[in-house]
């Protein structure tokens, strides 16, 4: 899922996303609840109409941003009290309120409120976050009133094997239609993340979607799919695209690099996106050097196309029983640029 934090994947029209293979978008509950407000979005017809995207949308609960972005003031089993990153006002979020906001926004997949501790948190804090996340998952389930939204439970537990297993084993009896794995890509190493997935996914039902939140690099997606993950969101394709870094079939390309100045070749000959079929590397570099807005737009679109193509090729490789060789080929090719 490309990330449309404020109800837009920055710089891109929905039909452009669809044309490069986007099936589903993520929007950010915390940001939309602060601005323009969930009530406003609801009044204007709900998130799909508001942002002109008629495909599936997933919203997170806002919990992650409360812990990462807002100034966390206080947390207990009832609520989390925080300071808005926009105007400093004091706000509170309860499990019930997180669900109510997501019902007002009207996404197709919604998330339970969870507590996401940092990667270096002591084990006592990790265990407390698992306990509270489990408690809140039940409260979220009890609050949900709409039957047209799939509510996902979120597994926490840091990189601790027993806490991950405990979190998953407590959530599965609540019979959510899908399960998210939160609290990764928060500062741990890739090896620690992969090991944690190895411990976690076997505890989640294989017939239900598993969603790894906020991950990641193309190699992380391939490694995680092979460990049983189905769904991802990450700002990397768009944020890196805006910052002049392209992901290609031969690795990362720094578009501002002087070596591209007179290069008439496409960014990625294997890609069919507008950036690669209509422009050469020299033009793309020129857009960034000159500060033209088309540069970030084209590279965002290209990077999203690259991520979708990688996942699409991986699906085929899995069906044909050659997922492991696909992984090896990708990892080798992405190191070559
Ligand atoms: Zn492209």
GROMACS .gro file of C-alpha atoms and ligand atoms in nm:
model
  338
    1UNK     CA    1   0.000   0.000   0.000
    2UNK     CA    2   0.136   0.341  -0.093
    3UNK     CA    3   0.096   0.581   0.198
    4UNK     CA    4  -0.155   0.864   0.165
    5UNK     CA    5  -0.103   1.018   0.506
    6UNK     CA    6  -0.337   1.315   0.471
    7UNK     CA    7  -0.571   1.162   0.214
    8UNK     CA    8  -0.325   1.201  -0.073
    9UNK     CA    9  -0.025   1.008  -0.197
   10UNK     CA   10   0.182   1.323  -0.233
   11UNK     CA   11   0.175   1.466  -0.584
   12UNK     CA   12  -0.010   1.175  -0.747
   13UNK     CA   13  -0.364   1.138  -0.880
   14UNK     CA   14  -0.553   0.817  -0.790
   15UNK     CA   15  -0.575   0.715  -1.157
   16UNK     CA   16  -0.195   0.741  -1.189
   17UNK     CA   17  -0.159   0.507  -0.891
   18UNK     CA   18  -0.405   0.262  -1.035
   19UNK     CA   19  -0.222   0.267  -1.369
   20UNK     CA   20   0.103   0.150  -1.206
   21UNK     CA   21  -0.069  -0.128  -1.011
   22UNK     CA   22  -0.187   0.018  -0.679
   23UNK     CA   23  -0.473  -0.188  -0.539
   24UNK     CA   24  -0.508  -0.042  -0.192
   25UNK     CA   25  -0.403   0.274  -0.010
   26UNK     CA   26  -0.317   0.358   0.349
   27UNK     CA   27  -0.438   0.678   0.511
   28UNK     CA   28  -0.339   0.807   0.849
   29UNK     CA   29  -0.600   0.826   1.122
   30UNK     CA   30  -0.396   1.044   1.356
   31UNK     CA   31  -0.321   1.307   1.092
   32UNK     CA   32  -0.673   1.311   0.946
   33UNK     CA   33  -0.833   1.324   1.290
   34UNK     CA   34  -0.632   1.635   1.375
   35UNK     CA   35  -0.672   1.795   1.032
   36UNK     CA   36  -0.932   1.837   0.887
   37UNK     CA   37  -1.107   1.622   1.154
   38UNK     CA   38  -1.288   1.289   1.121
   39UNK     CA   39  -1.627   1.466   1.142
   40UNK     CA   40  -1.535   1.686   0.847
   41UNK     CA   41  -1.431   1.388   0.635
   42UNK     CA   42  -1.754   1.211   0.729
   43UNK     CA   43  -1.962   1.518   0.637
   44UNK     CA   44  -1.789   1.536   0.301
   45UNK     CA   45  -1.889   1.182   0.214
   46UNK     CA   46  -1.619   0.968   0.382
   47UNK     CA   47  -1.259   0.909   0.292
   48UNK     CA   48  -1.316   0.732  -0.042
   49UNK     CA   49  -1.517   1.020  -0.184
   50UNK     CA   50  -1.304   1.285  -0.012
   51UNK     CA   51  -0.982   1.163  -0.177
   52UNK     CA   52  -1.146   1.023  -0.492
   53UNK     CA   53  -1.019   0.668  -0.443
   54UNK     CA   54  -1.282   0.400  -0.495
   55UNK     CA   55  -1.053   0.106  -0.412
   56UNK     CA   56  -0.982  -0.034  -0.067
   57UNK     CA   57  -0.836   0.195   0.202
   58UNK     CA   58  -0.670   0.094   0.528
   59UNK     CA   59  -0.643   0.331   0.821
   60UNK     CA   60  -0.423   0.271   1.121
   61UNK     CA   61  -0.557   0.349   1.467
   62UNK     CA   62  -0.338   0.653   1.524
   63UNK     CA   63  -0.157   0.477   1.805
   64UNK     CA   64   0.179   0.469   1.630
   65UNK     CA   65   0.184   0.846   1.568
   66UNK     CA   66   0.077   0.917   1.924
   67UNK     CA   67   0.382   0.725   2.040
   68UNK     CA   68   0.624   0.840   1.771
   69UNK     CA   69   0.519   1.191   1.671
   70UNK     CA   70   0.298   1.348   1.932
   71UNK     CA   71   0.429   1.431   2.275
   72UNK     CA   72   0.307   1.141   2.483
   73UNK     CA   73   0.183   1.287   2.810
   74UNK     CA   74   0.027   0.997   2.991
   75UNK     CA   75  -0.094   0.646   2.929
   76UNK     CA   76  -0.299   0.405   3.137
   77UNK     CA   77  -0.535   0.122   3.058
   78UNK     CA   78  -0.818   0.366   2.983
   79UNK     CA   79  -0.656   0.614   2.749
   80UNK     CA   80  -0.350   0.777   2.605
   81UNK     CA   81  -0.318   1.152   2.655
   82UNK     CA   82  -0.097   1.337   2.409
   83UNK     CA   83  -0.005   1.675   2.274
   84UNK     CA   84  -0.097   1.757   1.913
   85UNK     CA   85   0.208   1.797   1.689
   86UNK     CA   86   0.022   2.078   1.506
   87UNK     CA   87  -0.090   2.322   1.775
   88UNK     CA   88   0.022   2.163   2.101
   89UNK     CA   89  -0.334   2.110   2.223
   90UNK     CA   90  -0.391   1.825   2.469
   91UNK     CA   91  -0.595   1.540   2.327
   92UNK     CA   92  -0.684   1.193   2.439
   93UNK     CA   93  -0.743   0.871   2.255
   94UNK     CA   94  -0.926   0.572   2.396
   95UNK     CA   95  -0.968   0.235   2.222
   96UNK     CA   96  -1.335   0.320   2.161
   97UNK     CA   97  -1.254   0.665   2.024
   98UNK     CA   98  -0.991   0.519   1.786
   99UNK     CA   99  -1.260   0.292   1.639
  100UNK     CA  100  -1.521   0.571   1.625
  101UNK     CA  101  -1.279   0.794   1.433
  102UNK     CA  102  -1.203   0.516   1.186
  103UNK     CA  103  -1.576   0.452   1.142
  104UNK     CA  104  -1.624   0.820   1.061
  105UNK     CA  105  -1.341   0.810   0.808
  106UNK     CA  106  -1.495   0.497   0.657
  107UNK     CA  107  -1.192   0.290   0.549
  108UNK     CA  108  -1.234  -0.075   0.454
  109UNK     CA  109  -0.964  -0.205   0.689
  110UNK     CA  110  -0.926  -0.048   1.032
  111UNK     CA  111  -0.682  -0.111   1.316
  112UNK     CA  112  -0.712  -0.163   1.689
  113UNK     CA  113  -0.546   0.094   1.912
  114UNK     CA  114  -0.212  -0.046   2.028
  115UNK     CA  115   0.091   0.062   2.227
  116UNK     CA  116   0.412   0.063   2.024
  117UNK     CA  117   0.725   0.084   2.243
  118UNK     CA  118   1.062   0.181   2.093
  119UNK     CA  119   1.307  -0.093   1.986
  120UNK     CA  120   1.535  -0.031   2.285
  121UNK     CA  121   1.257  -0.039   2.546
  122UNK     CA  122   1.327  -0.259   2.851
  123UNK     CA  123   1.150  -0.595   2.856
  124UNK     CA  124   0.916  -0.477   3.135
  125UNK     CA  125   0.788  -0.200   2.906
  126UNK     CA  126   0.752  -0.444   2.614
  127UNK     CA  127   0.551  -0.683   2.833
  128UNK     CA  128   0.332  -0.398   2.960
  129UNK     CA  129   0.265  -0.284   2.601
  130UNK     CA  130   0.163  -0.640   2.506
  131UNK     CA  131  -0.073  -0.661   2.803
  132UNK     CA  132  -0.230  -0.322   2.726
  133UNK     CA  133  -0.251  -0.390   2.350
  134UNK     CA  134  -0.436  -0.716   2.423
  135UNK     CA  135  -0.678  -0.539   2.657
  136UNK     CA  136  -0.741  -0.263   2.404
  137UNK     CA  137  -0.792  -0.515   2.121
  138UNK     CA  138  -1.091  -0.659   2.309
  139UNK     CA  139  -1.229  -0.308   2.377
  140UNK     CA  140  -1.190  -0.216   2.009
  141UNK     CA  141  -1.368  -0.535   1.905
  142UNK     CA  142  -1.654  -0.454   2.146
  143UNK     CA  143  -1.683  -0.098   2.012
  144UNK     CA  144  -1.692  -0.180   1.643
  145UNK     CA  145  -2.044  -0.108   1.514
  146UNK     CA  146  -2.009  -0.111   1.135
  147UNK     CA  147  -2.009  -0.453   0.968
  148UNK     CA  148  -1.848  -0.330   0.645
  149UNK     CA  149  -1.503  -0.269   0.795
  150UNK     CA  150  -1.242  -0.538   0.863
  151UNK     CA  151  -1.089  -0.473   1.207
  152UNK     CA  152  -0.733  -0.605   1.244
  153UNK     CA  153  -0.568  -0.695   1.574
  154UNK     CA  154  -0.207  -0.580   1.618
  155UNK     CA  155   0.066  -0.806   1.754
  156UNK     CA  156   0.328  -0.630   1.966
  157UNK     CA  157   0.622  -0.767   2.167
  158UNK     CA  158   0.933  -0.592   2.037
  159UNK     CA  159   1.198  -0.840   1.928
  160UNK     CA  160   1.130  -1.071   2.224
  161UNK     CA  161   1.020  -1.413   2.108
  162UNK     CA  162   0.808  -1.505   2.409
  163UNK     CA  163   0.630  -1.168   2.413
  164UNK     CA  164   0.552  -1.194   2.040
  165UNK     CA  165   0.414  -1.545   2.086
  166UNK     CA  166   0.211  -1.433   2.387
  167UNK     CA  167   0.070  -1.133   2.199
  168UNK     CA  168  -0.030  -1.343   1.896
  169UNK     CA  169  -0.177  -1.625   2.108
  170UNK     CA  170  -0.393  -1.375   2.303
  171UNK     CA  171  -0.525  -1.203   1.989
  172UNK     CA  172  -0.605  -1.508   1.776
  173UNK     CA  173  -0.900  -1.622   1.998
  174UNK     CA  174  -1.060  -1.280   1.939
  175UNK     CA  175  -1.101  -1.399   1.578
  176UNK     CA  176  -1.008  -1.082   1.392
  177UNK     CA  177  -1.045  -1.097   1.010
  178UNK     CA  178  -0.677  -1.004   0.978
  179UNK     CA  179  -0.367  -0.952   1.191
  180UNK     CA  180  -0.108  -0.678   1.185
  181UNK     CA  181   0.245  -0.702   1.318
  182UNK     CA  182   0.335  -0.368   1.473
  183UNK     CA  183   0.639  -0.246   1.659
  184UNK     CA  184   0.894  -0.346   1.395
  185UNK     CA  185   1.105  -0.117   1.177
  186UNK     CA  186   1.141   0.104   1.485
  187UNK     CA  187   1.519   0.083   1.514
  188UNK     CA  188   1.600  -0.289   1.532
  189UNK     CA  189   1.831  -0.448   1.271
  190UNK     CA  190   1.693  -0.629   0.964
  191UNK     CA  191   1.820  -0.958   1.108
  192UNK     CA  192   1.629  -0.897   1.432
  193UNK     CA  193   1.317  -0.810   1.237
  194UNK     CA  194   1.336  -1.124   1.021
  195UNK     CA  195   1.398  -1.342   1.329
  196UNK     CA  196   1.097  -1.184   1.500
  197UNK     CA  197   0.880  -1.259   1.196
  198UNK     CA  198   1.004  -1.620   1.201
  199UNK     CA  199   0.872  -1.643   1.558
  200UNK     CA  200   0.549  -1.455   1.501
  201UNK     CA  201   0.384  -1.557   1.174
  202UNK     CA  202   0.350  -1.928   1.267
  203UNK     CA  203   0.123  -1.814   1.552
  204UNK     CA  204  -0.114  -1.628   1.317
  205UNK     CA  205  -0.380  -1.806   1.110
  206UNK     CA  206  -0.254  -1.869   0.757
  207UNK     CA  207  -0.597  -1.817   0.599
  208UNK     CA  208  -0.619  -1.457   0.721
  209UNK     CA  209  -0.415  -1.163   0.592
  210UNK     CA  210  -0.100  -1.072   0.784
  211UNK     CA  211   0.006  -0.710   0.763
  212UNK     CA  212   0.356  -0.590   0.853
  213UNK     CA  213   0.317  -0.225   0.948
  214UNK     CA  214   0.555   0.042   0.819
  215UNK     CA  215   0.799  -0.189   0.635
  216UNK     CA  216   1.010  -0.126   0.435
  217UNK     CA  217   1.295  -0.157   0.187
  218UNK     CA  218   1.238  -0.375  -0.122
  219UNK     CA  219   1.461  -0.646   0.028
  220UNK     CA  220   1.256  -0.632   0.351
  221UNK     CA  221   0.937  -0.692   0.154
  222UNK     CA  222   1.081  -0.996  -0.026
  223UNK     CA  223   1.225  -1.142   0.296
  224UNK     CA  224   0.900  -1.080   0.484
  225UNK     CA  225   0.673  -1.228   0.218
  226UNK     CA  226   0.882  -1.546   0.235
  227UNK     CA  227   0.812  -1.545   0.610
  228UNK     CA  228   0.437  -1.530   0.556
  229UNK     CA  229   0.351  -1.160   0.531
  230UNK     CA  230   0.080  -1.053   0.283
  231UNK     CA  231   0.041  -0.679   0.321
  232UNK     CA  232   0.272  -0.382   0.372
  233UNK     CA  233   0.268  -0.006   0.391
  234UNK     CA  234   0.570   0.217   0.375
  235UNK     CA  235   0.657   0.576   0.292
  236UNK     CA  236   0.990   0.469   0.140
  237UNK     CA  237   0.888   0.465  -0.229
  238UNK     CA  238   0.731   0.811  -0.212
  239UNK     CA  239   0.963   0.975   0.043
  240UNK     CA  240   1.275   0.848  -0.134
  241UNK     CA  241   1.124   0.946  -0.468
  242UNK     CA  242   1.071   1.301  -0.347
  243UNK     CA  243   1.431   1.302  -0.227
  244UNK     CA  244   1.567   1.196  -0.567
  245UNK     CA  245   1.640   0.831  -0.486
  246UNK     CA  246   1.497   0.572  -0.723
  247UNK     CA  247   1.461   0.198  -0.663
  248UNK     CA  248   1.537   0.008  -0.983
  249UNK     CA  249   1.584  -0.348  -1.101
  250UNK     CA  250   1.961  -0.291  -1.070
  251UNK     CA  251   1.955  -0.116  -0.732
  252UNK     CA  252   1.919   0.234  -0.594
  253UNK     CA  253   1.988   0.533  -0.819
  254UNK     CA  254   2.072   0.878  -0.683
  255UNK     CA  255   1.906   1.093  -0.944
  256UNK     CA  256   2.098   1.412  -0.862
  257UNK     CA  257   2.430   1.245  -0.942
  258UNK     CA  258   2.629   1.430  -1.209
  259UNK     CA  259   2.690   1.106  -1.401
  260UNK     CA  260   2.328   1.115  -1.520
  261UNK     CA  261   2.356   1.460  -1.681
  262UNK     CA  262   2.402   1.344  -2.043
  263UNK     CA  263   2.247   0.999  -1.998
  264UNK     CA  264   1.987   0.929  -2.266
  265UNK     CA  265   1.893   0.591  -2.116
  266UNK     CA  266   1.569   0.529  -1.926
  267UNK     CA  267   1.589   0.517  -1.546
  268UNK     CA  268   1.495   0.147  -1.550
  269UNK     CA  269   1.451  -0.031  -1.886
  270UNK     CA  270   1.252  -0.302  -1.708
  271UNK     CA  271   0.989  -0.050  -1.590
  272UNK     CA  272   0.682   0.061  -1.783
  273UNK     CA  273   0.597   0.367  -1.573
  274UNK     CA  274   0.576   0.716  -1.729
  275UNK     CA  275   0.912   0.822  -1.580
  276UNK     CA  276   1.088   0.533  -1.756
  277UNK     CA  277   0.896   0.520  -2.085
  278UNK     CA  278   0.875   0.893  -2.158
  279UNK     CA  279   1.195   1.043  -2.014
  280UNK     CA  280   1.567   0.978  -1.998
  281UNK     CA  281   1.790   0.989  -1.690
  282UNK     CA  282   1.930   1.324  -1.803
  283UNK     CA  283   1.583   1.480  -1.795
  284UNK     CA  284   1.495   1.331  -1.456
  285UNK     CA  285   1.821   1.463  -1.310
  286UNK     CA  286   1.751   1.805  -1.462
  287UNK     CA  287   1.408   1.816  -1.291
  288UNK     CA  288   1.572   1.767  -0.950
  289UNK     CA  289   1.866   1.999  -1.006
  290UNK     CA  290   1.630   2.271  -1.130
  291UNK     CA  291   1.390   2.215  -0.840
  292UNK     CA  292   1.098   2.133  -1.067
  293UNK     CA  293   0.800   1.957  -0.906
  294UNK     CA  294   0.773   1.702  -1.187
  295UNK     CA  295   1.092   1.535  -1.060
  296UNK     CA  296   0.948   1.424  -0.723
  297UNK     CA  297   0.619   1.331  -0.893
  298UNK     CA  298   0.786   1.110  -1.156
  299UNK     CA  299   1.021   0.939  -0.911
  300UNK     CA  300   0.740   0.876  -0.659
  301UNK     CA  301   0.536   0.717  -0.934
  302UNK     CA  302   0.832   0.513  -1.057
  303UNK     CA  303   0.917   0.386  -0.708
  304UNK     CA  304   0.557   0.281  -0.643
  305UNK     CA  305   0.556   0.103  -0.981
  306UNK     CA  306   0.882  -0.071  -0.884
  307UNK     CA  307   0.742  -0.192  -0.550
  308UNK     CA  308   0.423  -0.321  -0.713
  309UNK     CA  309   0.617  -0.497  -0.988
  310UNK     CA  310   0.847  -0.660  -0.735
  311UNK     CA  311   0.548  -0.794  -0.539
  312UNK     CA  312   0.373  -0.903  -0.858
  313UNK     CA  313   0.684  -1.090  -0.980
  314UNK     CA  314   0.721  -1.247  -0.636
  315UNK     CA  315   0.361  -1.372  -0.644
  316UNK     CA  316   0.434  -1.544  -0.976
  317UNK     CA  317   0.760  -1.687  -0.840
  318UNK     CA  318   0.576  -1.832  -0.538
  319UNK     CA  319   0.310  -1.991  -0.760
  320UNK     CA  320   0.583  -2.141  -0.978
  321UNK     CA  321   0.773  -2.275  -0.675
  322UNK     CA  322   1.086  -2.064  -0.726
  323UNK     CA  323   1.052  -1.804  -0.452
  324UNK     CA  324   1.395  -1.875  -0.301
  325UNK     CA  325   1.580  -1.829  -0.630
  326UNK     CA  326   1.375  -1.512  -0.694
  327UNK     CA  327   1.496  -1.377  -0.361
  328UNK     CA  328   1.860  -1.455  -0.442
  329UNK     CA  329   1.832  -1.296  -0.786
  330UNK     CA  330   1.671  -0.979  -0.648
  331UNK     CA  331   1.923  -0.935  -0.368
  332UNK     CA  332   2.214  -0.983  -0.611
  333UNK     CA  333   2.068  -0.748  -0.876
  334UNK     CA  334   1.981  -0.471  -0.629
  335UNK     CA  335   2.344  -0.452  -0.519
  336UNK     CA  336   2.477  -0.390  -0.868
  337UNK     CA  337   2.395  -0.021  -0.939
  338LIG    ZN1  338   0.968   0.349  -1.387
   0.00000   0.00000   0.00000
